[in-house]
XYZ file of C-alpha atoms in Angstrom:
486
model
C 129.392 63.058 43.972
C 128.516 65.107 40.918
C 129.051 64.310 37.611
C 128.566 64.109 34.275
C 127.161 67.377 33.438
C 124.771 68.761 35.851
C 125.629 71.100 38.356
C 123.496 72.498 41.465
C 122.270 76.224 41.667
C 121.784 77.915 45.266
C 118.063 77.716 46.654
C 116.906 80.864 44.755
C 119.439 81.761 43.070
C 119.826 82.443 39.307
C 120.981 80.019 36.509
C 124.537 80.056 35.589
C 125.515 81.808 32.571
C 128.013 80.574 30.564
C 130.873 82.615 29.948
C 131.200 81.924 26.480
C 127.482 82.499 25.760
C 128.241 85.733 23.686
C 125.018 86.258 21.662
C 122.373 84.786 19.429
C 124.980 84.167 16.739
C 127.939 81.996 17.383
C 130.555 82.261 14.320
C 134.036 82.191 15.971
C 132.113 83.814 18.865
C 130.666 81.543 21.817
C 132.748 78.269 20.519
C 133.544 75.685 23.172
C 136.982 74.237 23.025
C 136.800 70.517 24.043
C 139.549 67.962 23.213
C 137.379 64.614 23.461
C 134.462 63.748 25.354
C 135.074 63.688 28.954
C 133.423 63.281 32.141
C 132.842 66.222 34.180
C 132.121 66.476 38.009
C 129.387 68.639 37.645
C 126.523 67.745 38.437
C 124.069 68.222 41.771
C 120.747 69.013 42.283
C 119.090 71.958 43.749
C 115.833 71.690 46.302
C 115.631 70.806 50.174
C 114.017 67.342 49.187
C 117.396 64.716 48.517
C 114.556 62.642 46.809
C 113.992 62.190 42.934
C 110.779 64.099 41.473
C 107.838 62.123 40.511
C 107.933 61.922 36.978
C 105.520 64.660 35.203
C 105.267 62.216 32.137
C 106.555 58.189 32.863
C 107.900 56.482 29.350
C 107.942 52.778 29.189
C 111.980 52.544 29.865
C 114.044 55.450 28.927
C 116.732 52.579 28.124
C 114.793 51.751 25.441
C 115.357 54.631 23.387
C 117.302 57.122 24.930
C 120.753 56.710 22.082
C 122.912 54.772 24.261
C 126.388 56.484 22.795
C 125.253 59.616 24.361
C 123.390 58.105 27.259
C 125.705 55.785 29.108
C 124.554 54.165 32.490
C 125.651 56.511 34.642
C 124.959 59.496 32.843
C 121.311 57.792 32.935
C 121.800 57.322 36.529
C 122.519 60.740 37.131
C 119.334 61.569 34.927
C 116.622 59.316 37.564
C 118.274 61.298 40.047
C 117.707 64.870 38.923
C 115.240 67.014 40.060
C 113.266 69.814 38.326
C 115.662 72.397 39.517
C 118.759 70.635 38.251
C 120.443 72.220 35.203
C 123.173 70.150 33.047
C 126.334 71.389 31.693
C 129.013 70.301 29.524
C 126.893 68.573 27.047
C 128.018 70.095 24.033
C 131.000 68.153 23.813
C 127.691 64.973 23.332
C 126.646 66.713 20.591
C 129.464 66.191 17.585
C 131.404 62.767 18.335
C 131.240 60.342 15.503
C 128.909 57.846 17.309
C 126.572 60.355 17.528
C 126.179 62.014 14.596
C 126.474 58.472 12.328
C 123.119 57.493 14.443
C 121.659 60.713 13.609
C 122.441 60.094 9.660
C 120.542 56.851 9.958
C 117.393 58.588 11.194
C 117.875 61.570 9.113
C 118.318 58.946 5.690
C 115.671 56.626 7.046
C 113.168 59.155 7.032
C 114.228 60.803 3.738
C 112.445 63.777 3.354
C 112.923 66.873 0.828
C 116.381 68.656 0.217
C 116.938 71.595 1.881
C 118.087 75.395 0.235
C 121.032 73.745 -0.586
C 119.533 70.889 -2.948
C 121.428 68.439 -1.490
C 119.191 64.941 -1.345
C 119.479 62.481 2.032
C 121.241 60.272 -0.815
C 123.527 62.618 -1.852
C 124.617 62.924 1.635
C 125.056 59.845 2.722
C 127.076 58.824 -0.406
C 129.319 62.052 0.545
C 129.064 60.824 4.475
C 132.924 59.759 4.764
C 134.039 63.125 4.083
C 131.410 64.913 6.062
C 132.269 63.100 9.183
C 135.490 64.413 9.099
C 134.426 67.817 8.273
C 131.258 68.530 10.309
C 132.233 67.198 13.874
C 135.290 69.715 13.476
C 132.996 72.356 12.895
C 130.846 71.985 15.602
C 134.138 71.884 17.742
C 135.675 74.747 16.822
C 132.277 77.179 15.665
C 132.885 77.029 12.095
C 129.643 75.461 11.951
C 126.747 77.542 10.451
C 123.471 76.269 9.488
C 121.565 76.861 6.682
C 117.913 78.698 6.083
C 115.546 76.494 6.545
C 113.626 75.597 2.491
C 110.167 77.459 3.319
C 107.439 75.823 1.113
C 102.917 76.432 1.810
C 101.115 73.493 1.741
C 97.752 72.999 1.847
C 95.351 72.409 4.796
C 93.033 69.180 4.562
C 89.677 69.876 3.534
C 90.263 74.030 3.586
C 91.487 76.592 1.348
C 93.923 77.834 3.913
C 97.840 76.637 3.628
C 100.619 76.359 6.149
C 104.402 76.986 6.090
C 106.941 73.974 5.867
C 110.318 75.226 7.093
C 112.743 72.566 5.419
C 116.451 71.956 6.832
C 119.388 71.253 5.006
C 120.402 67.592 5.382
C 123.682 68.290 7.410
C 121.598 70.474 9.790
C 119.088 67.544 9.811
C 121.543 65.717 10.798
C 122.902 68.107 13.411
C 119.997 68.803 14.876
C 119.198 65.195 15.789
C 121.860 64.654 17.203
C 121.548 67.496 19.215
C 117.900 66.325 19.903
C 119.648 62.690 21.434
C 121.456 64.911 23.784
C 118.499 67.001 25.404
C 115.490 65.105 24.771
C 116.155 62.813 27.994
C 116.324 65.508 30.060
C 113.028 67.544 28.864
C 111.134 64.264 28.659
C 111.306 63.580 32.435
C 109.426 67.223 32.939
C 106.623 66.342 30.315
C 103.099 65.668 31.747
C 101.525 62.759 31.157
C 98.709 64.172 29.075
C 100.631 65.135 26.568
C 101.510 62.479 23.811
C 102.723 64.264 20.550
C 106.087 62.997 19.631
C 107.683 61.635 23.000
C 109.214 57.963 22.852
C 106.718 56.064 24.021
C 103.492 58.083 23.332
C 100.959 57.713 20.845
C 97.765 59.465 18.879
C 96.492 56.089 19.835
C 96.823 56.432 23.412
C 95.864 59.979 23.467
C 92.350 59.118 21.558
C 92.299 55.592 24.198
C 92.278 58.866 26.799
C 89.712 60.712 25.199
C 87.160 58.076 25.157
C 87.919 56.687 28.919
C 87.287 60.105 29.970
C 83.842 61.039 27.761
C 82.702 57.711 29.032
C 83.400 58.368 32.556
C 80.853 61.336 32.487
C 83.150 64.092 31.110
C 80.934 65.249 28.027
C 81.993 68.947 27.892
C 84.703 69.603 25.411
C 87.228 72.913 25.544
C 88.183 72.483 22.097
C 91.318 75.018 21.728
C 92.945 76.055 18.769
C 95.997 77.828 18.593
C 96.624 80.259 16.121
C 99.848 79.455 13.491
C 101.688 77.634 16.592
C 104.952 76.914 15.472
C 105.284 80.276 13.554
C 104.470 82.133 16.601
C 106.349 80.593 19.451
C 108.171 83.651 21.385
C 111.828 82.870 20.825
C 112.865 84.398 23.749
C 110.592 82.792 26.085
C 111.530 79.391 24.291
C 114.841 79.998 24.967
C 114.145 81.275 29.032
C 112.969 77.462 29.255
C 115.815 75.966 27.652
C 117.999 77.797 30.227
C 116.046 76.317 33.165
C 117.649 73.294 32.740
C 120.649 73.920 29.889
C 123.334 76.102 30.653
C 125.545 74.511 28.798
C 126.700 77.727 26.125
C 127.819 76.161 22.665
C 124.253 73.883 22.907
C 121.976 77.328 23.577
C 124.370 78.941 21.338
C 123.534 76.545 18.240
C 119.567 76.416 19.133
C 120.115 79.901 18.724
C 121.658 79.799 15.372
C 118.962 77.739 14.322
C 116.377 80.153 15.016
C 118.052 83.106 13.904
C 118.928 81.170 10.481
C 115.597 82.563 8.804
C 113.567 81.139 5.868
C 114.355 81.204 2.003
C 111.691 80.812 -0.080
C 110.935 81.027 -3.912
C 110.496 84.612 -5.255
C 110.893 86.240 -1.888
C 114.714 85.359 -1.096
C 115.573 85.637 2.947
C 113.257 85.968 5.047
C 114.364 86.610 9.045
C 112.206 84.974 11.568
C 111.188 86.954 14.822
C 109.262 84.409 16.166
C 108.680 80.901 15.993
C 110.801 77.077 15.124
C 110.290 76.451 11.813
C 107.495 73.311 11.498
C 109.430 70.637 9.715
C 112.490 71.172 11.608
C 113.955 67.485 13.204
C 114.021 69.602 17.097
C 110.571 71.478 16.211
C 108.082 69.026 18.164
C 110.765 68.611 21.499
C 110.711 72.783 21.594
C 106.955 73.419 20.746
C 106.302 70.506 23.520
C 108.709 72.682 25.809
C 106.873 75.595 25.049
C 103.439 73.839 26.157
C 104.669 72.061 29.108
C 103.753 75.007 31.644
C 100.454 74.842 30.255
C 100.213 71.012 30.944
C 100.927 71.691 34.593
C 98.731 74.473 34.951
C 95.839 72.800 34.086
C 96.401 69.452 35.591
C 97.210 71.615 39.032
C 94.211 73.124 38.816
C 92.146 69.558 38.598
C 91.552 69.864 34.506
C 91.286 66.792 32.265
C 93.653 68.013 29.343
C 94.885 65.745 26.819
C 97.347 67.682 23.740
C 98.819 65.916 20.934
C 101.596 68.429 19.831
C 99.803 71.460 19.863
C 96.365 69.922 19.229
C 94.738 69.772 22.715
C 91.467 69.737 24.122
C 89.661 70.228 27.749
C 87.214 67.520 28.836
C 84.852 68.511 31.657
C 81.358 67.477 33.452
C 79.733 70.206 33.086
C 79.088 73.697 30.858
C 80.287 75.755 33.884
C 83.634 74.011 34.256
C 84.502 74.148 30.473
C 83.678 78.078 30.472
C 85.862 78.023 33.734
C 88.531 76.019 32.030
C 88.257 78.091 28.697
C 88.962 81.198 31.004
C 92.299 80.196 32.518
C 93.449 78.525 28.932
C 93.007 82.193 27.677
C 95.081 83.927 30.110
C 97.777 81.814 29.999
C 97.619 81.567 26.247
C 97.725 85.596 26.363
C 100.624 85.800 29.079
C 102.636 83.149 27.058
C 102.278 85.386 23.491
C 100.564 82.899 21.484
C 96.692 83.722 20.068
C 93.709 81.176 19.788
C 91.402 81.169 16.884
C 88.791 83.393 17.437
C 86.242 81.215 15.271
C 87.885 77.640 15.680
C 88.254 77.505 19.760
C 84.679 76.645 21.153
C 82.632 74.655 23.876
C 80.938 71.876 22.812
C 78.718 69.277 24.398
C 79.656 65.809 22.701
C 76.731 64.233 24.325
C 74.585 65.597 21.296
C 74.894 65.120 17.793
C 77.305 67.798 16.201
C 79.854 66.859 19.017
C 83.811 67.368 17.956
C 87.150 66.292 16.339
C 90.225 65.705 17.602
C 93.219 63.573 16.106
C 91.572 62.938 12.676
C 88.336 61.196 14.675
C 84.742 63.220 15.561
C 83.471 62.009 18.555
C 79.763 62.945 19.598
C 76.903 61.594 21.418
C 78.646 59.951 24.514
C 75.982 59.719 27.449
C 75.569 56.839 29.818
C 79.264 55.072 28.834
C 78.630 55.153 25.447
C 78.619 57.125 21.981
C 79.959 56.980 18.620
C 83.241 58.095 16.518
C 84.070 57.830 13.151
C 86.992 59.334 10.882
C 85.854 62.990 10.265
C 85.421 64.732 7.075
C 88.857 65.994 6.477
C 90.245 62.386 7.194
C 87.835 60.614 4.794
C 88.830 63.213 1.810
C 92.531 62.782 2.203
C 91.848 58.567 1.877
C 89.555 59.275 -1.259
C 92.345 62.086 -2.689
C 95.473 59.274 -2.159
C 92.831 56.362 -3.659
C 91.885 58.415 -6.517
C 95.686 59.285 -7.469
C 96.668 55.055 -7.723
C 92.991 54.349 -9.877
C 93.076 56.521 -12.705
C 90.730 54.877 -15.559
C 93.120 55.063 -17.931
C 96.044 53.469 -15.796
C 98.611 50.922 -16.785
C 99.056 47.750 -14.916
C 97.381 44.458 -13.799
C 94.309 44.748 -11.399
C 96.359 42.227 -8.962
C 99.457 44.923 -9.377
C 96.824 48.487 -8.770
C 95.657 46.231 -5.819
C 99.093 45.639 -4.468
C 99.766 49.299 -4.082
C 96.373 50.058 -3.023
C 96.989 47.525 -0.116
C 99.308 49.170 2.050
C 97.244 52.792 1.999
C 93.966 50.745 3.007
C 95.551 48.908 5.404
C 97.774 51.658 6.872
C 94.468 53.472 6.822
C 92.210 50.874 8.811
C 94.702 50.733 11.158
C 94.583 53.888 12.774
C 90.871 54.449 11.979
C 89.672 50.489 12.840
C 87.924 52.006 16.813
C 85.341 53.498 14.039
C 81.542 52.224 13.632
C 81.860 49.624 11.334
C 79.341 51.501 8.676
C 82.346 53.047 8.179
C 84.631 50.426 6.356
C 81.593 49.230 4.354
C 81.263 52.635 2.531
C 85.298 52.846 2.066
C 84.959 49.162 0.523
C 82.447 50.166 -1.483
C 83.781 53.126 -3.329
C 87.257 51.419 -3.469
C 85.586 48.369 -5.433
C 83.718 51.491 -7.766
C 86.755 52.881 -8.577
C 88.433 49.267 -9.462
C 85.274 48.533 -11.787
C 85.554 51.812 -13.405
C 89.269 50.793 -14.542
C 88.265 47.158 -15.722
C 85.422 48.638 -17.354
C 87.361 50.875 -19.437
C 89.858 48.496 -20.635
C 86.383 46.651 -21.356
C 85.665 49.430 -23.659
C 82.647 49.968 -22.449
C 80.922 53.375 -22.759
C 78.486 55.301 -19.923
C 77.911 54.665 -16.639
C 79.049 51.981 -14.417
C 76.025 49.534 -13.689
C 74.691 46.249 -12.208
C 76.577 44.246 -14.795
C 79.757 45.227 -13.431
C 78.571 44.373 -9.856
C 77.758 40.823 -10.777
C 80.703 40.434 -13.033
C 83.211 41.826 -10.450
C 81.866 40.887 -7.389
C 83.189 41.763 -3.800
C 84.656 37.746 -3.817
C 86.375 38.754 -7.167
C 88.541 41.421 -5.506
C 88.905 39.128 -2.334
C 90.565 36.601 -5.225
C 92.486 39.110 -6.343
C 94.396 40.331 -2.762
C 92.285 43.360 -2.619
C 92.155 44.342 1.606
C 88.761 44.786 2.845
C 87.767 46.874 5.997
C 84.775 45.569 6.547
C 86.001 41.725 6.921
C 88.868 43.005 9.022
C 86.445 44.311 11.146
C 83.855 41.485 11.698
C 86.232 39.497 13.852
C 85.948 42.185 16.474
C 82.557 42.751 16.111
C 82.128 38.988 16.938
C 83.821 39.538 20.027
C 81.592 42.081 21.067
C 78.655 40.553 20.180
């Protein structure tokens, strides 16, 4: 019987508009009256097959993190049983009860983050929570609710002279927006190929590098290595939106994605700034709509037999040969054309990753994989940023203990290692090394001691010294696996 907000369309036939969907901009337009949450009978599925759709994109247990005060067991029940065709209704009345939004505070304080145009800090916020939970779900009930510009700020590309925009929420539309996020990510999610791992429950840049290297071992040394140009600035809005309403119909929820995108940008000197195109990078729903956006091109290319892997909107092509990565490069360009996005004309290249030179993806370069085996390390860019956060915690002229500089150096190196420890172990023996420099060069200055460091400080300091003193070495983390290989 249908329920719980979901209804079928005819074979063919178009999606259901919503009455009140009366434009990009809600105000007192477009609002949905509901009195409580409720269950409504309307959901079915469309399709001649009565059977549930094999998953594009499997997650360990959608129990497991789908929020279960929006999610209860039979609306998750309902969910296994949709198809691709079904489209869901009456979720906006998920959106703005209390359980909700208090879970989306959590995550939106957790993570802290900058204040928005508003200047309001996640602490401010949740010291002023009691009232806001009174005021803000009545907003979103009755379309008072309007959100902010999103705080537009440049920062600077690793390793290049280039920056990128930041488009910074508000805290309350932080807020808003993940718990709008709780409410469609479980649908989306179940459409998402498998190949794609950037910010899904479940998914990993771990798993998508474990990927990478199963397939250049298995004789797929021919990279597509794609880069799209200023993604999240210049996502069609309208096309976003088209795939939204494959499978939302529901009015007030496309009605407030819309607000969001139609909120603009304020930034310093410049004042409002409208926004044409794109979901502002930085905003909590960004990565579920850019992976949206990207999902058709997931499909396309594992239809056509391609080994794709994309992290976000990172993504590269692994083939056997020369000829198939042109091939694949081909289709990639149409589609990027057809979908309005660009690729970098100079950045987007072939590359054969069985010879030196090879690639990077996901902060690793990969090259020289022939015969099952080959070599990765941390590239350039992901080196400089360790050295940049090192060299900010071991000024010369620093205050503090050595055991105290080595207790805040800890975490970095080890947070560090961590994601970087599938490396060749020459690797962690050159980070050791310049860490220990840069710790001598702060003893030796309180030393007074003019010039040069030299081999006095080596033998005075010595890598056991450090060890003594808590400092985390890469290179003895290492060794135990490189027993085990041995």
């Amino acid at each position: 019987m249908p329920a719980d907000g979901a209804e079928e369309l005819p074979v063919g036939g178009q999606s259901v508009r919503s009455s009140e969907e009366a434009g990009n901009d809600r105000g007192a337009k477009g609002r949905r009256q509901v009195e409580g949450e409720r269950e409504q009978p309307t959901e079915t599925n469309t399709g001649a097959s009565g059977q549930s759709p094999k998953q594009a994109g499997e997650t360990p247990s959608q129990r497991d993190w789908v929020e279960r005060c929006v999610w209860t067991e039979r609306r998750l029940q309902r969910l296994a049983q949709s198809q691709e065709q079904t489209v869901w209704f009456s979720l906006w009345d998920k959106v703005w009860p209390a359980a909700n939004l208090n879970q989306a505070v959590l995550e939106v304080i957790l993570k802290r983050g900058s204040a928005g145009v508003d200047g309001q800090t996640t602490r401010q916020f949740s010291e002023q929570w009691t009232p806001e939970v009174q005021r803000l779900p009545t907003e979103l009930r009755t379309g008072q609710y309007q959100p902010h510009p999103a705080k537009r700020v440049w920062i600077d590309k690793p390793g290049s002279t280039e920056q990128r925009p930041l488009g910074i929420p508000a805290v309350r539309d932080r807020v808003v927006q993940a718990a709008l996020r709780h409410v469609l990510e479980p649908i989306f999610e179940r459409d998402f190929a498998a190949h794609s791992y950037g910010f899904r429950p479940g998914k990993s840049a771990q798993q998508a590098l474990e990927r990478v290297e199963n397939l250049l071992n298995d004789g797929h040394p021919w990279i597509v290595d794609a880069d799209l140009k200023g993604y999240f600035d210049s996502i069609p809005q309208t096309r976003l939106m088209e795939l939204v309403g494959r499978r939302i119909a529901d009015g007030g929820v496309k009605d407030l994605r819309w607000q969001y995108l139609a909120a603009g940008v304020m930034e310093s000197g410049k004042g409002w700034q409208p926004t044409g195109s794109g979901t502002p990078q930085g905003s909590v729903i960004s990565p579920l709509l850019a992976n949206l956006h990207l999902n058709p091109l997931d499909h396309e290319m594992a239809r056509r037999g391609w080994s794709m892997v994309r992290y976000a909107d990172d993504f590269i092509v692994l083939c056997r040969n020369r000829e198939d990565a042109q091939r694949a490069l081909e289709q990639i360009q149409d589609w990027v054309r057809e979908a309005g996005l660009q690729l970098h004309p100079t950045k987007t290249r072939l590359v054969d990753a069985s010879l030196p030179g090879g690639f990077d993806f996901l902060g690793y370069h990969f090259e020289r994989y022939r015969e099952g085996q080959g070599k990765k390390w941390p590239r350039k860019k992901s080196l400089q940023q360790l050295r940049d956060r090192i060299r900010a915690k071991t000024s010369r002229w620093r205050a503090g203990s050595m055991e105290a500089i080595i207790a805040e150096l800890n975490p970095t190196l080890k947070g560090w290692y961590g994601y970087f420890r599938h490396s060749i172990p020459s690797t962690f023996q050159a980070v050791d090394g310049w860490v220990r420099r840069r710790l001598r060069s702060i003893q030796r200055c309180r030393w007074k001691r003019k010039g040069l460091s030299r081999g006095r400080e080596n033998t005075e300091m010595t890598n056991q010294w450090f060890a003594e003193r808590g400092l985390f070495s890469m290179a003895l983390a290492c060794a135990p696996k490189l027993q085990s290989h041995s």
